[in-house]
Coordinates of C-alpha atoms in Angstrom, one line a residue:
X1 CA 17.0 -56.4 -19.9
X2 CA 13.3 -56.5 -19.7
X3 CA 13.7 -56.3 -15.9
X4 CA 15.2 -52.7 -16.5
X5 CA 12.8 -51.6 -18.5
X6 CA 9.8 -52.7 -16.8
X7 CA 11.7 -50.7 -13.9
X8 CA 12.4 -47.7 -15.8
X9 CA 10.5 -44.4 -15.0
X10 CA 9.2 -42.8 -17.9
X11 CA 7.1 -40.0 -16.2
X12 CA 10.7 -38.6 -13.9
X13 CA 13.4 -40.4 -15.5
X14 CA 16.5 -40.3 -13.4
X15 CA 18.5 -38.8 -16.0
X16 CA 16.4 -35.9 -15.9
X17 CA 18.5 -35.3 -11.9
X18 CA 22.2 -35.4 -13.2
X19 CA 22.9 -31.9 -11.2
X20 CA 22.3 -30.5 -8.2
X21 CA 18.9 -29.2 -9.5
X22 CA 16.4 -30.7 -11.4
X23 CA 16.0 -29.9 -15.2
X24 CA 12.8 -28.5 -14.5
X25 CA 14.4 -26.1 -11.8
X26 CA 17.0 -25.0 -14.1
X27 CA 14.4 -24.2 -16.8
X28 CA 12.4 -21.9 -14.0
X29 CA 16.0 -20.0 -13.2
X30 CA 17.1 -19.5 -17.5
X31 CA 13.3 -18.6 -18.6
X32 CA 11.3 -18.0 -15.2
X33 CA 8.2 -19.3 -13.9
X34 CA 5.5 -18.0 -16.6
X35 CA 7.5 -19.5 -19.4
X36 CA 8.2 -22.7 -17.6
X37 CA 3.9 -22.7 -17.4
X38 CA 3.5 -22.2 -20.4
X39 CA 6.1 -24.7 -21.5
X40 CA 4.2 -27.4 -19.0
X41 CA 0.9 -26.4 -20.5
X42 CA 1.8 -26.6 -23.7
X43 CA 3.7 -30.2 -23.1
X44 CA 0.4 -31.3 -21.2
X45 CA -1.5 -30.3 -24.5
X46 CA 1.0 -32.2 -26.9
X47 CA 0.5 -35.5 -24.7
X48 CA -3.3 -35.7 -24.6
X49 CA -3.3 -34.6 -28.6
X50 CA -0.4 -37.8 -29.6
X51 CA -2.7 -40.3 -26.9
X52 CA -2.7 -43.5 -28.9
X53 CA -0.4 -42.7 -31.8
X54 CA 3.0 -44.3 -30.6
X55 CA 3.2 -47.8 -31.8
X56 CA 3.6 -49.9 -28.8
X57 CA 3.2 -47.0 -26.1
X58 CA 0.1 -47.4 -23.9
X59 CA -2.0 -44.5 -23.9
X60 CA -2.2 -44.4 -19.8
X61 CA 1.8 -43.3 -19.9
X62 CA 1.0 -39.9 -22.6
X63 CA -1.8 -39.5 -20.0
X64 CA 0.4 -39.5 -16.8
X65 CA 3.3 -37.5 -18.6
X66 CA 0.4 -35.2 -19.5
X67 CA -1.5 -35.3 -15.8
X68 CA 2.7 -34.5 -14.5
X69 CA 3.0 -31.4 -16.4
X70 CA -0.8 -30.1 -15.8
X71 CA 0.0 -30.4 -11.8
X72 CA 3.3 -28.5 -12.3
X73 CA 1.7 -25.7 -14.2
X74 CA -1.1 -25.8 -11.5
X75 CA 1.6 -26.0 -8.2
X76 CA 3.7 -23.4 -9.9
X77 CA 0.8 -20.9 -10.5
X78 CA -0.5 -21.2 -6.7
X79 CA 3.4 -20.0 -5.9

């Protein structure tokens, strides 16, 4: 069991690709780019505030989760 979890991804979890789009995708399609943004803005802003608050979460894996949703804002406001 610790195998699996050492293997798990925690920053694009596979559960997160059930369909034949991404989560992500699906949110752009119901609320549109601008709100999907502000969503990953707002997520990237909730990560670096909670940094080294979880008991027993590193703070590098907020950081990364936070760094993911500051480059999708980014790539989807060059689009």
């Amino acid at each position: 069991m610790a195998s699996e979890k050492n293997d798990y991804n925690f920053i694009s979890p596979s559960h997160y690709k059930q369909g034949s789009k991404e989560v992500w995708e699906m949110m752009v399609d119901i609320w549109g780019k601008d709100a999907y943004v502000t969503h990953c803005e707002m997520t990237a802003f909730k990560y670096r505030m909670r940094m080294g608050l979880k008991p027993d979460q590193p703070i590098e894996r907020d950081l990364e989760k936070a760094r993911w949703y500051e480059a999708m804002a980014s790539k989807l406001k060059k689009q």
